[in-house]
Amino acid sequence: MSLQEFVPTPKFEDYKETFKDFFKLTRRDDGVLLAEAHTLGGPIQLSVQNHRALGQMLKVVGADPENEVLILTGSGREFMMGSDPDGFALETEDMPYWAYEYAYKDGRINVSSLVNDLEIPTIGIFNGPGFHSEIVLMCDITIAADDAT
């Protein structure tokens, strides 16, 4: 018997709760996971907080062997057309720190997580007009709504 135990794998019910303020997560019995990004239940409003949460969520989803496919989309009729009015207040408090943390580190992690942390097929759904389309365009398959720009 080993002197150490395995680190527990993430459990869906746990991380569904952890990320509830950023993603509505639902998983079918066959392992198809739907991640609907949102702000207060509506379309995504970009912020430092949800920018970071994307990479964190992708890493956890990728570590759960129960997930077979990830479908990543937004909520409502647009993908991401606005910003949280106070979502970048942290940057004004310490711009050198947040310029690195947000713009470089989190941005790099988000892209890297889509490519390296998910060993399952990904489907991105561009559900309407918006920016940061690279999030869904980097998925293995991308589907766009008729009005997506």
GROMACS .gro file of C-alpha atoms in nm:
model
  149
    1MET     CA    1   0.000   0.000   0.000
    2SER     CA    2   0.128   0.347  -0.087
    3LEU     CA    3   0.230   0.593   0.181
    4GLN     CA    4   0.009   0.854   0.013
    5GLU     CA    5  -0.346   0.879  -0.112
    6PHE     CA    6  -0.461   1.022  -0.445
    7VAL     CA    7  -0.573   1.384  -0.447
    8PRO     CA    8  -0.951   1.364  -0.491
    9THR     CA    9  -1.082   1.438  -0.839
   10PRO     CA   10  -1.322   1.733  -0.869
   11LYS     CA   11  -1.687   1.647  -0.813
   12PHE     CA   12  -1.945   1.808  -1.041
   13GLU     CA   13  -2.181   1.908  -0.760
   14ASP     CA   14  -1.895   2.088  -0.585
   15TYR     CA   15  -1.760   2.289  -0.877
   16LYS     CA   16  -2.109   2.358  -1.010
   17GLU     CA   17  -2.159   2.549  -0.685
   18THR     CA   18  -1.812   2.709  -0.690
   19PHE     CA   19  -1.864   2.861  -1.036
   20LYS     CA   20  -2.238   2.939  -1.012
   21ASP     CA   21  -2.183   3.317  -1.020
   22PHE     CA   22  -2.001   3.286  -1.354
   23PHE     CA   23  -2.133   2.973  -1.530
   24LYS     CA   24  -2.455   2.780  -1.520
   25LEU     CA   25  -2.321   2.424  -1.536
   26THR     CA   26  -2.542   2.130  -1.627
   27ARG     CA   27  -2.424   1.780  -1.711
   28ARG     CA   28  -2.615   1.500  -1.875
   29ASP     CA   29  -2.580   1.139  -1.764
   30ASP     CA   30  -2.359   1.070  -2.067
   31GLY     CA   31  -2.100   1.328  -1.956
   32VAL     CA   32  -2.194   1.615  -2.188
   33LEU     CA   33  -2.131   1.932  -1.987
   34LEU     CA   34  -2.299   2.259  -2.081
   35ALA     CA   35  -2.130   2.573  -1.945
   36GLU     CA   36  -2.338   2.888  -1.997
   37ALA     CA   37  -2.135   3.195  -1.904
   38HIS     CA   38  -2.344   3.469  -1.746
   39THR     CA   39  -2.348   3.779  -1.528
   40LEU     CA   40  -2.635   3.777  -1.277
   41GLY     CA   41  -2.817   3.525  -1.498
   42GLY     CA   42  -2.803   3.738  -1.814
   43PRO     CA   43  -2.547   3.802  -2.086
   44ILE     CA   44  -2.182   3.814  -1.984
   45GLN     CA   45  -2.055   4.154  -1.873
   46LEU     CA   46  -1.677   4.138  -1.884
   47SER     CA   47  -1.492   4.187  -1.554
   48VAL     CA   48  -1.159   4.100  -1.400
   49GLN     CA   49  -1.343   3.840  -1.192
   50ASN     CA   50  -1.513   3.650  -1.473
   51HIS     CA   51  -1.202   3.677  -1.691
   52ARG     CA   52  -1.015   3.481  -1.422
   53ALA     CA   53  -1.303   3.239  -1.357
   54LEU     CA   54  -1.295   3.111  -1.716
   55GLY     CA   55  -0.947   2.961  -1.686
   56GLN     CA   56  -1.019   2.829  -1.339
   57MET     CA   57  -1.338   2.659  -1.458
   58LEU     CA   58  -1.166   2.503  -1.761
   59LYS     CA   59  -0.891   2.354  -1.544
   60VAL     CA   60  -1.143   2.199  -1.303
   61VAL     CA   61  -1.365   2.067  -1.584
   62GLY     CA   62  -1.059   1.916  -1.748
   63ALA     CA   63  -0.963   1.737  -1.425
   64ASP     CA   64  -1.303   1.565  -1.388
   65PRO     CA   65  -1.295   1.226  -1.564
   66GLU     CA   66  -1.677   1.218  -1.569
   67ASN     CA   67  -1.683   1.491  -1.837
   68GLU     CA   68  -1.692   1.361  -2.195
   69VAL     CA   69  -1.772   1.679  -2.396
   70LEU     CA   70  -1.778   2.048  -2.304
   71ILE     CA   71  -2.025   2.286  -2.468
   72LEU     CA   72  -1.927   2.646  -2.391
   73THR     CA   73  -2.163   2.935  -2.463
   74GLY     CA   74  -2.302   3.260  -2.328
   75SER     CA   75  -2.643   3.342  -2.187
   76GLY     CA   76  -2.923   3.536  -2.346
   77ARG     CA   77  -2.932   3.686  -2.695
   78GLU     CA   78  -2.574   3.817  -2.695
   79PHE     CA   79  -2.237   3.667  -2.616
   80MET     CA   80  -2.058   3.955  -2.444
   81MET     CA   81  -2.153   4.305  -2.552
   82GLY     CA   82  -2.080   4.497  -2.234
   83SER     CA   83  -1.856   4.529  -1.934
   84ASP     CA   84  -1.945   4.521  -1.568
   85PRO     CA   85  -1.953   4.893  -1.472
   86ASP     CA   86  -1.729   4.821  -1.170
   87GLY     CA   87  -1.559   4.513  -1.313
   88PHE     CA   88  -1.225   4.684  -1.363
   89ALA     CA   89  -1.212   4.898  -1.048
   90LEU     CA   90  -0.928   4.680  -0.919
   91GLU     CA   91  -0.709   4.799  -1.205
   92THR     CA   92  -0.731   5.160  -1.091
   93GLU     CA   93  -0.608   5.059  -0.745
   94ASP     CA   94  -0.290   4.891  -0.872
   95MET     CA   95  -0.251   4.909  -1.250
   96PRO     CA   96   0.096   4.747  -1.276
   97TYR     CA   97  -0.022   4.442  -1.080
   98TRP     CA   98  -0.354   4.400  -1.262
   99ALA     CA   99  -0.205   4.472  -1.604
  100TYR     CA  100   0.001   4.158  -1.552
  101GLU     CA  101  -0.258   3.951  -1.365
  102TYR     CA  102  -0.553   4.029  -1.590
  103ALA     CA  103  -0.419   4.119  -1.931
  104TYR     CA  104  -0.126   3.880  -1.947
  105LYS     CA  105  -0.154   3.601  -1.692
  106ASP     CA  106  -0.529   3.532  -1.701
  107GLY     CA  107  -0.547   3.588  -2.076
  108ARG     CA  108  -0.267   3.339  -2.135
  109ILE     CA  109  -0.420   3.087  -1.894
  110ASN     CA  110  -0.761   3.112  -2.065
  111VAL     CA  111  -0.613   3.030  -2.404
  112SER     CA  112  -0.380   2.764  -2.267
  113SER     CA  113  -0.659   2.597  -2.070
  114LEU     CA  114  -0.875   2.558  -2.379
  115VAL     CA  115  -0.586   2.392  -2.561
  116ASN     CA  116  -0.402   2.201  -2.288
  117ASP     CA  117  -0.633   2.134  -1.993
  118LEU     CA  118  -0.925   1.975  -2.174
  119GLU     CA  119  -0.870   1.625  -2.306
  120ILE     CA  120  -1.231   1.610  -2.424
  121PRO     CA  121  -1.397   1.752  -2.735
  122THR     CA  122  -1.520   2.109  -2.701
  123ILE     CA  123  -1.807   2.282  -2.878
  124GLY     CA  124  -1.827   2.659  -2.868
  125ILE     CA  125  -2.158   2.829  -2.934
  126PHE     CA  126  -2.139   3.196  -3.026
  127ASN     CA  127  -2.497   3.269  -2.919
  128GLY     CA  128  -2.517   3.626  -3.050
  129PRO     CA  129  -2.317   3.942  -3.106
  130GLY     CA  130  -2.022   4.004  -2.880
  131PHE     CA  131  -1.651   4.038  -2.831
  132HIS     CA  132  -1.392   3.791  -2.702
  133SER     CA  133  -1.515   3.549  -2.965
  134GLU     CA  134  -1.182   3.364  -2.943
  135ILE     CA  135  -1.321   3.185  -2.639
  136VAL     CA  136  -1.568   2.989  -2.852
  137LEU     CA  137  -1.367   3.001  -3.175
  138MET     CA  138  -1.084   2.805  -3.011
  139CYS     CA  139  -1.316   2.514  -2.937
  140ASP     CA  140  -1.291   2.203  -3.157
  141ILE     CA  141  -1.625   2.289  -3.319
  142THR     CA  142  -1.783   2.632  -3.324
  143ILE     CA  143  -2.147   2.707  -3.399
  144ALA     CA  144  -2.264   3.065  -3.445
  145ALA     CA  145  -2.611   3.216  -3.421
  146ASP     CA  146  -2.734   3.390  -3.735
  147ASP     CA  147  -2.683   3.731  -3.573
  148ALA     CA  148  -2.342   3.657  -3.419
  149THR     CA  149  -2.084   3.921  -3.506
   0.00000   0.00000   0.00000
